[in-house]
PDB file of C-alpha atoms in Angstrom:
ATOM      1  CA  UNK C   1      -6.691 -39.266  57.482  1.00 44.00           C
ATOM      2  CA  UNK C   2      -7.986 -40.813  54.767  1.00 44.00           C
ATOM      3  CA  UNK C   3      -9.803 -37.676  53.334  1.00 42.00           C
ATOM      4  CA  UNK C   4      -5.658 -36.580  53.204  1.00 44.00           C
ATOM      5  CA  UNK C   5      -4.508 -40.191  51.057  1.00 45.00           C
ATOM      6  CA  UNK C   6      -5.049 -38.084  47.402  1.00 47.00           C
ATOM      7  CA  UNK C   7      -2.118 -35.330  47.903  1.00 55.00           C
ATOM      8  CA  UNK C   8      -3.069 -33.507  44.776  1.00 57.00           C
ATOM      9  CA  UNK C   9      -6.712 -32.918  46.162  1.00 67.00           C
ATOM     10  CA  UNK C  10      -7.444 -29.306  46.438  1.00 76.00           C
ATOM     11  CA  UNK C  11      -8.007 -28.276  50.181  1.00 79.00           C
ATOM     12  CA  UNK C  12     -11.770 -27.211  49.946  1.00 86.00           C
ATOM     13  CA  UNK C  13     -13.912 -26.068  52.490  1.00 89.00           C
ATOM     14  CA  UNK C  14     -16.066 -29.472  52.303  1.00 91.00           C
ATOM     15  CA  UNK C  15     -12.048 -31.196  52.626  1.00 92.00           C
ATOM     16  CA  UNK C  16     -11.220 -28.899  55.984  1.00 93.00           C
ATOM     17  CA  UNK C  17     -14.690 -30.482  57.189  1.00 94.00           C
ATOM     18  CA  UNK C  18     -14.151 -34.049  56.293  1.00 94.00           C
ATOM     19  CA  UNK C  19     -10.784 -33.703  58.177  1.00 93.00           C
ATOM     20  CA  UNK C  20     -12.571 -32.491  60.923  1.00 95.00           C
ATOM     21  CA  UNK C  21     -14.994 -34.621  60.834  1.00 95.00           C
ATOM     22  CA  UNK C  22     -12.205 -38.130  61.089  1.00 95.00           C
ATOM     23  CA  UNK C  23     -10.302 -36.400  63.392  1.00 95.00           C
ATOM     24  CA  UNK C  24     -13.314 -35.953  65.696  1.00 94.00           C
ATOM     25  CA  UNK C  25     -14.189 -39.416  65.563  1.00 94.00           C
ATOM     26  CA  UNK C  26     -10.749 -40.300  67.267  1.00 93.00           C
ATOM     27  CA  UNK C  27     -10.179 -41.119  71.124  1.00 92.00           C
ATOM     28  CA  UNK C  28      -8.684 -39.218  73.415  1.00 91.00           C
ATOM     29  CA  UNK C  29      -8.122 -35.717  71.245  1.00 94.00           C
ATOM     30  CA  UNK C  30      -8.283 -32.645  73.876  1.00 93.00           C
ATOM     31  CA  UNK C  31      -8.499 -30.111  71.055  1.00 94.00           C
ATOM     32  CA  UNK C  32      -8.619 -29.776  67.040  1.00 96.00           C
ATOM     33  CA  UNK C  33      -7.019 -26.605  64.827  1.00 96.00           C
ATOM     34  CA  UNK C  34      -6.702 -26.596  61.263  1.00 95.00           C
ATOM     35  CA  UNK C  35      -4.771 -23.304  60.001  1.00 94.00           C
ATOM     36  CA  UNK C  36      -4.764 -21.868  56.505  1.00 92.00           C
ATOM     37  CA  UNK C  37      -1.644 -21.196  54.719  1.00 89.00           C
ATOM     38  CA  UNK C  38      -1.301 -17.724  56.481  1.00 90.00           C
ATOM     39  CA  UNK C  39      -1.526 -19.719  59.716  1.00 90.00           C
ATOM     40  CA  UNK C  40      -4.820 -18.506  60.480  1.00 93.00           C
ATOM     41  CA  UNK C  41      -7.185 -20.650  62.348  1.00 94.00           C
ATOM     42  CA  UNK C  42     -10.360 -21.845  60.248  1.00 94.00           C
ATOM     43  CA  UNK C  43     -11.632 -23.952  61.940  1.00 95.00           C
ATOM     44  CA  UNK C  44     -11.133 -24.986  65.445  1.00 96.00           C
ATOM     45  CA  UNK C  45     -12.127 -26.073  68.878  1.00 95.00           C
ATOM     46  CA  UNK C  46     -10.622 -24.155  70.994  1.00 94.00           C
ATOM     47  CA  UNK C  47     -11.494 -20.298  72.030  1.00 93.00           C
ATOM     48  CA  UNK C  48     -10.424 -17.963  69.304  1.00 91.00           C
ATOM     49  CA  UNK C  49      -8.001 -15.814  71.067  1.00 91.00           C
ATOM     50  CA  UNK C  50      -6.193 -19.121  72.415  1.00 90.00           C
ATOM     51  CA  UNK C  51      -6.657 -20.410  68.911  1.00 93.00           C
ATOM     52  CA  UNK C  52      -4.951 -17.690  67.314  1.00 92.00           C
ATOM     53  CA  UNK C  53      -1.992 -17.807  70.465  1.00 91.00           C
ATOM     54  CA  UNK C  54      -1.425 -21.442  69.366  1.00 90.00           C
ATOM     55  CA  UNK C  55      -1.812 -20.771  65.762  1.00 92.00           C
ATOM     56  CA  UNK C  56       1.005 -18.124  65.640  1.00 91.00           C
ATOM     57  CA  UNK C  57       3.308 -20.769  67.768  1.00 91.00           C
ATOM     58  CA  UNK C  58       2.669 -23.378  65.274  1.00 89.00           C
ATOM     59  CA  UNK C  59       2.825 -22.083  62.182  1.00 88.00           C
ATOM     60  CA  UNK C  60       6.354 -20.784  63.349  1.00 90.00           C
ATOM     61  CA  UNK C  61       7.399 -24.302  64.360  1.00 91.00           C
ATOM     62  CA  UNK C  62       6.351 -25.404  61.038  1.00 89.00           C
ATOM     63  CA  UNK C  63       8.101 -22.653  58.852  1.00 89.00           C
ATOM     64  CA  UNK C  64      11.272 -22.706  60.861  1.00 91.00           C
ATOM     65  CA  UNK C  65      11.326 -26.966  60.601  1.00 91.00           C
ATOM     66  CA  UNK C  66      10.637 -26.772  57.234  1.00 89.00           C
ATOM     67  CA  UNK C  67      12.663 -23.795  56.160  1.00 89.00           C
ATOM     68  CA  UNK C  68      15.911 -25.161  58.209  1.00 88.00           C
ATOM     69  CA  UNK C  69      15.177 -29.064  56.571  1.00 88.00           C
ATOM     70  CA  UNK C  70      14.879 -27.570  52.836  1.00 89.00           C
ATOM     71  CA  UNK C  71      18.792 -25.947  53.576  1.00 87.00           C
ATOM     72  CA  UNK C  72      20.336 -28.875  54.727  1.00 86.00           C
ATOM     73  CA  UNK C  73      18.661 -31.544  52.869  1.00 89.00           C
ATOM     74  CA  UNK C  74      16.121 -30.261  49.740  1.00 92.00           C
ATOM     75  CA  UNK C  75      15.002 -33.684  48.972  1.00 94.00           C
ATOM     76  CA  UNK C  76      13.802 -34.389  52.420  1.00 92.00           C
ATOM     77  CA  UNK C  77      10.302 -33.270  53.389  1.00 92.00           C
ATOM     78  CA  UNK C  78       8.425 -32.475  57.108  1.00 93.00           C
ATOM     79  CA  UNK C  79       5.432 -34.801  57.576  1.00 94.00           C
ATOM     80  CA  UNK C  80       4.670 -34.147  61.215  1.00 95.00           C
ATOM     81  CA  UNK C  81       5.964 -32.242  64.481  1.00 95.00           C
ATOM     82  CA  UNK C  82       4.859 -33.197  67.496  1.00 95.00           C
ATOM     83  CA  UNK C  83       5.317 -31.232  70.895  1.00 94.00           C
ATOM     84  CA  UNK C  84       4.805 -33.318  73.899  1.00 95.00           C
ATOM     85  CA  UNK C  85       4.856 -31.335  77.192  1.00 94.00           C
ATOM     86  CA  UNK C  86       3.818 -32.949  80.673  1.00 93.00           C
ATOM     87  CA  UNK C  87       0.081 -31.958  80.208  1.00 92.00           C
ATOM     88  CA  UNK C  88      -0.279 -33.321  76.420  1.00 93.00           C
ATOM     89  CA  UNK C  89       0.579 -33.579  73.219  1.00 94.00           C
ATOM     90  CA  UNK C  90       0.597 -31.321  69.707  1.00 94.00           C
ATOM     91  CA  UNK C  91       0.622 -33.056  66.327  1.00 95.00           C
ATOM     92  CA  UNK C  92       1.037 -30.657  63.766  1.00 94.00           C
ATOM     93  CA  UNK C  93       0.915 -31.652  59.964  1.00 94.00           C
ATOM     94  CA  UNK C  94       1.391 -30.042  57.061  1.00 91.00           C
ATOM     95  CA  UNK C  95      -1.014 -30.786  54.032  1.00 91.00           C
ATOM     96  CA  UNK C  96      -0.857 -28.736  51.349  1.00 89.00           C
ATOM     97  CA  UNK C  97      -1.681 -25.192  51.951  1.00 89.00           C
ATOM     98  CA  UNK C  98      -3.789 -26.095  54.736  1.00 92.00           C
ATOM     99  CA  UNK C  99      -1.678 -27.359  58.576  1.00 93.00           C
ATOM    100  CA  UNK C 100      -3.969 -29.739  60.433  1.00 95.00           C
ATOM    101  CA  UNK C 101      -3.168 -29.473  64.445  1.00 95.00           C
ATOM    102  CA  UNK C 102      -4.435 -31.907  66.746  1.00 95.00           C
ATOM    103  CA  UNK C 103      -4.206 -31.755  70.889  1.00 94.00           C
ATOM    104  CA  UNK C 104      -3.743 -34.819  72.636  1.00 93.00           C
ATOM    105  CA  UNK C 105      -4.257 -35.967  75.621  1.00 89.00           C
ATOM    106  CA  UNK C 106      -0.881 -37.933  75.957  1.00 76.00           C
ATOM    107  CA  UNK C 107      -0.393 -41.653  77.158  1.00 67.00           C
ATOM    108  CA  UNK C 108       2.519 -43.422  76.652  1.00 64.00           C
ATOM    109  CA  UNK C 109       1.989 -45.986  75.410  1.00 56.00           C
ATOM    110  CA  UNK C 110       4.558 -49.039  74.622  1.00 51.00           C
ATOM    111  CA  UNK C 111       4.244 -51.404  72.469  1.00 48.00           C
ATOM    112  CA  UNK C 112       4.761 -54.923  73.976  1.00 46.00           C
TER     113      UNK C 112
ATOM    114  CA  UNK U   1      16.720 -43.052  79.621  1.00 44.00           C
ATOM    115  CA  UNK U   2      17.621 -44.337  82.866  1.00 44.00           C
ATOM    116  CA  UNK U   3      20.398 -41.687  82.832  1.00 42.00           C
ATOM    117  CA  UNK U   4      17.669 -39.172  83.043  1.00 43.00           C
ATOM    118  CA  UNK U   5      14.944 -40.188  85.819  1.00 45.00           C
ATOM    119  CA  UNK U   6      17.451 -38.500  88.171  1.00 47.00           C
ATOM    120  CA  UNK U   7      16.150 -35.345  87.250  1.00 55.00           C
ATOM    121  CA  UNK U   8      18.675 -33.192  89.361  1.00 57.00           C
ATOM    122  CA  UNK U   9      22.035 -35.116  88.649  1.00 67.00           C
ATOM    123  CA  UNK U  10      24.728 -32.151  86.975  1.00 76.00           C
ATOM    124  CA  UNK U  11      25.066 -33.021  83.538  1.00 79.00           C
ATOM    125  CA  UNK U  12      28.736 -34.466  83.551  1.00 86.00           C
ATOM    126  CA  UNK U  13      30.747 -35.605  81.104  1.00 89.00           C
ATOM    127  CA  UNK U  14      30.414 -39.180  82.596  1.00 91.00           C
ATOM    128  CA  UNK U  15      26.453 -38.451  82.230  1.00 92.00           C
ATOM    129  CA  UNK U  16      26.633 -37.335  79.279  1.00 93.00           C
ATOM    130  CA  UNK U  17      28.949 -40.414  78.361  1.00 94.00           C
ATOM    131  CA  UNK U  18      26.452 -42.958  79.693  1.00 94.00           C
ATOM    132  CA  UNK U  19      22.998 -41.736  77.950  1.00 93.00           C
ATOM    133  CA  UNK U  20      24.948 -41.785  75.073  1.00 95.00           C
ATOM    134  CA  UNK U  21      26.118 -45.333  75.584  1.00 95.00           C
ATOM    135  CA  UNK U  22      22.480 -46.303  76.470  1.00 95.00           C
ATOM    136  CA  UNK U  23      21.283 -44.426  73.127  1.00 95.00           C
ATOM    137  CA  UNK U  24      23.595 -46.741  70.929  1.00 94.00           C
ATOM    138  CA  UNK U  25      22.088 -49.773  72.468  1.00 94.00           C
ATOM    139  CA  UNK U  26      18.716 -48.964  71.137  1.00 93.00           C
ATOM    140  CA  UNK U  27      17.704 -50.216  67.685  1.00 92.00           C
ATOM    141  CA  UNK U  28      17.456 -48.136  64.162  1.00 91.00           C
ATOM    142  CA  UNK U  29      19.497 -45.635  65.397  1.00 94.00           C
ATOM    143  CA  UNK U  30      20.726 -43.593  62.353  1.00 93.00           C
ATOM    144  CA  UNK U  31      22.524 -40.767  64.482  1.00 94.00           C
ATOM    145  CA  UNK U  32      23.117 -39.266  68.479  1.00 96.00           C
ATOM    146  CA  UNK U  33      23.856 -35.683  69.102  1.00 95.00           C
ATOM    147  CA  UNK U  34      24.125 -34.272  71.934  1.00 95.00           C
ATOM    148  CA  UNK U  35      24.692 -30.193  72.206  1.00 94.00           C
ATOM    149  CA  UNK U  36      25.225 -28.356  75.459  1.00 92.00           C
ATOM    150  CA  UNK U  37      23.823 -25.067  76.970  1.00 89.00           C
ATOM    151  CA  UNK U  38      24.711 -23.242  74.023  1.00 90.00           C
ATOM    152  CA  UNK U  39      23.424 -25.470  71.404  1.00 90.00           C
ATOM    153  CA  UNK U  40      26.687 -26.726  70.361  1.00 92.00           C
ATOM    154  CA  UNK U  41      27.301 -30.463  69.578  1.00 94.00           C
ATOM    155  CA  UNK U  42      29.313 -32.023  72.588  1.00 94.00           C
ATOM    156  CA  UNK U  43      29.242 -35.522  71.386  1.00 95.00           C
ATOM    157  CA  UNK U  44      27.864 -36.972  67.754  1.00 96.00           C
ATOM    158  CA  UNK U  45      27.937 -39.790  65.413  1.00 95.00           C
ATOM    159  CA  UNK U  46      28.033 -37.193  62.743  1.00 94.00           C
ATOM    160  CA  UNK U  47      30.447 -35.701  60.571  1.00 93.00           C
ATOM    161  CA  UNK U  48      31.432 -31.946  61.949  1.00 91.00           C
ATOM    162  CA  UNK U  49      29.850 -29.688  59.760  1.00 91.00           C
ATOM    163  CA  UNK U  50      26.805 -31.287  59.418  1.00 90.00           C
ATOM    164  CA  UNK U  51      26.202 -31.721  63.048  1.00 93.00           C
ATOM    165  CA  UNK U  52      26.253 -27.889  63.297  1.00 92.00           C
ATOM    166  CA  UNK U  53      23.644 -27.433  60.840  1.00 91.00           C
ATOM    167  CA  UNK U  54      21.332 -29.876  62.173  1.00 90.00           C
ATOM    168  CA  UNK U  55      22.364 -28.536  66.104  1.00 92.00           C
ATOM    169  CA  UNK U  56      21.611 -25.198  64.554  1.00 91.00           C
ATOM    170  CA  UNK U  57      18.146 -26.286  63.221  1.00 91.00           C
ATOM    171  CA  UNK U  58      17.546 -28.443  66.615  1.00 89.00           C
ATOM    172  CA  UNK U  59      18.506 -25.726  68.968  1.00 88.00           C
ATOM    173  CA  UNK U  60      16.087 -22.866  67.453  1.00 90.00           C
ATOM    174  CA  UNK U  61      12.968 -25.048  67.364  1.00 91.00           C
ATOM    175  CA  UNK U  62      13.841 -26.290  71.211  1.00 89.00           C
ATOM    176  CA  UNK U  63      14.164 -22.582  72.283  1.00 89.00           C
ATOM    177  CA  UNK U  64      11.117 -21.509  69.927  1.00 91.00           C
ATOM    178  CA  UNK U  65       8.637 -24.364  71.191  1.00 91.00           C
ATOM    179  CA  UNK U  66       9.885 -23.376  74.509  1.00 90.00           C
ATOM    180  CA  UNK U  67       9.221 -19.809  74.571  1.00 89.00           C
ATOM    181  CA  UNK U  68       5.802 -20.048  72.825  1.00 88.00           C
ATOM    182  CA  UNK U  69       4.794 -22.572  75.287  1.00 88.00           C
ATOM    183  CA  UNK U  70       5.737 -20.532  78.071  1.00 89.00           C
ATOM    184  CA  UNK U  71       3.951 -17.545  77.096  1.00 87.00           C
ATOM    185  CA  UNK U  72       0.600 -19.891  76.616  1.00 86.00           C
ATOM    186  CA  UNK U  73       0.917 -21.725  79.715  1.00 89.00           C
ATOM    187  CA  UNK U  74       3.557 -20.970  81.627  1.00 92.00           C
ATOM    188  CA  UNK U  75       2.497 -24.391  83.778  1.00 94.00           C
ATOM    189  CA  UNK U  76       3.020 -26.517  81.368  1.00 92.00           C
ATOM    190  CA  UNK U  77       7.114 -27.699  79.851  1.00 92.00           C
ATOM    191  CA  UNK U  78       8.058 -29.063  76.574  1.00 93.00           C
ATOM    192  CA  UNK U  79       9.169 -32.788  77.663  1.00 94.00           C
ATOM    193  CA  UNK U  80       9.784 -33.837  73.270  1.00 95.00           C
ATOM    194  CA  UNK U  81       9.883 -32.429  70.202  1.00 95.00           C
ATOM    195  CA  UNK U  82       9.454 -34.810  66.895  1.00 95.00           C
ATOM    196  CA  UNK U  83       9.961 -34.082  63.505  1.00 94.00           C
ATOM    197  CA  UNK U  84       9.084 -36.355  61.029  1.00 95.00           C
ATOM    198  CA  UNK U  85      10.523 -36.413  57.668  1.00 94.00           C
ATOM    199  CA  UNK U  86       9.853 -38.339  54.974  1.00 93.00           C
ATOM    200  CA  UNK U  87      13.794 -40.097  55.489  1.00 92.00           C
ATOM    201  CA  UNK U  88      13.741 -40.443  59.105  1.00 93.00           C
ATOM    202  CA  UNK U  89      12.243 -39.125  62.349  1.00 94.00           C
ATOM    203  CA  UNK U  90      14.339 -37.196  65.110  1.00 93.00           C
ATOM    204  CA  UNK U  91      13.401 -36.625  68.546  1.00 95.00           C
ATOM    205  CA  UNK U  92      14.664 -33.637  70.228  1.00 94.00           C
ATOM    206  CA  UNK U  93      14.979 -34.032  74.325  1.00 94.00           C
ATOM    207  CA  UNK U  94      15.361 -31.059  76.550  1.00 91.00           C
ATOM    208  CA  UNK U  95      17.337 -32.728  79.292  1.00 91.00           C
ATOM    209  CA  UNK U  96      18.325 -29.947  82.083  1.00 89.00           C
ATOM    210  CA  UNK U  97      21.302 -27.719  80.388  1.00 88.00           C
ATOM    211  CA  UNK U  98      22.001 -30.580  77.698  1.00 92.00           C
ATOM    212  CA  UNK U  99      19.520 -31.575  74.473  1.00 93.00           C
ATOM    213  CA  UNK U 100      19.906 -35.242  73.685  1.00 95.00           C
ATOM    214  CA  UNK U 101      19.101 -35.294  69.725  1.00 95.00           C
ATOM    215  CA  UNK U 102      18.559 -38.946  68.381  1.00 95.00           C
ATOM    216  CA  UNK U 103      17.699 -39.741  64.746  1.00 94.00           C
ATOM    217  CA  UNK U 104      16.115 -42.894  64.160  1.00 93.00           C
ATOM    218  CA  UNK U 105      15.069 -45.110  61.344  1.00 88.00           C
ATOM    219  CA  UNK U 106      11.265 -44.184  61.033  1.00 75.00           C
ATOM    220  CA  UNK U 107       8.789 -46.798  60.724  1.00 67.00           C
ATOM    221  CA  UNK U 108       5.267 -46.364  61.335  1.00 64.00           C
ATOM    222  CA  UNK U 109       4.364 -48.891  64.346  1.00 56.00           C
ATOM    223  CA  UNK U 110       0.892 -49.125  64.795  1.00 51.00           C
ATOM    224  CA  UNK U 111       0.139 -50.806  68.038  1.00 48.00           C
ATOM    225  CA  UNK U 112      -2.587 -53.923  67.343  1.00 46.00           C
TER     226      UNK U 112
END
């Protein structure tokens, strides 16, 4: 995500929509979420009470990765999780204060 | 893992032996784990003490992806879990009673 390349950039409201924007432009993406640092969903494509069901189950994944990482190795950092069940696939990525979730739809796809 | 299309087959020690076996034959592989029912390591490349904090670490996000899933859509099963660091990138497989833990080398591949 380009809009994501200059780390120190503060996480504005017209950043969250540039996000948005890229990450709508991709194939194949089944749902967008992006989550503020409470883990509340500001913007997002799904249904808000299955918004706010995934939010809560991904902002736990992400505290409890990155919590359990910073004890065992402190200079180590989380740049993405990403839950692939049979029906599809959850990238979740931390930036900032912000946690940008995309939903799949998974292929697997090998690289000859 | 050819190991695992049997989907049915008892997790053994001799199965548990050969995904192993097929796991070292793979490239950039940094480290294998492998923890049974109860989230303890049954098999590793890693010194003891750190394999229980990362099968510690490993075991609560399987069970919490798990759970949360199931409570969204009960239909649908975790099949990976990925965590991405900025050192290296482990993938976390739910395989029947056993989770096979491998921690590879991470390079960004983008397919052409």
């Amino acid at each position: 995500m380009d809009a994501n390349k200059n780390n120190s950039s503060k996480r504005t409201i017209a950043y969250v929509e540039e996000v948005y924007r890229q990450i709508q432009q991709k194939p194949d993406i089944a749902d967008i979420m992006i989550l503020n640092s409470k883990g509340n969903p500001i913007k997002t494509t799904m249904e808000k009470s299955e918004a706010i069901q995934f939010a809560g189950l991904y902002e736990s994944l992400r505290d409890k990765a990155t919590m359990g990482l910073q004890k065992i190795d402190p200079t180590d950092e989380i740049t993405m999780l990403r839950i692939r069940t049979t029906k599809n696939e959850s990238l979740i990525v931390p930036d900032g204060k912000i946690t940008v979730v995309v939903i799949q739809n998974a292929k697997d796809l090998y690289c000859k």
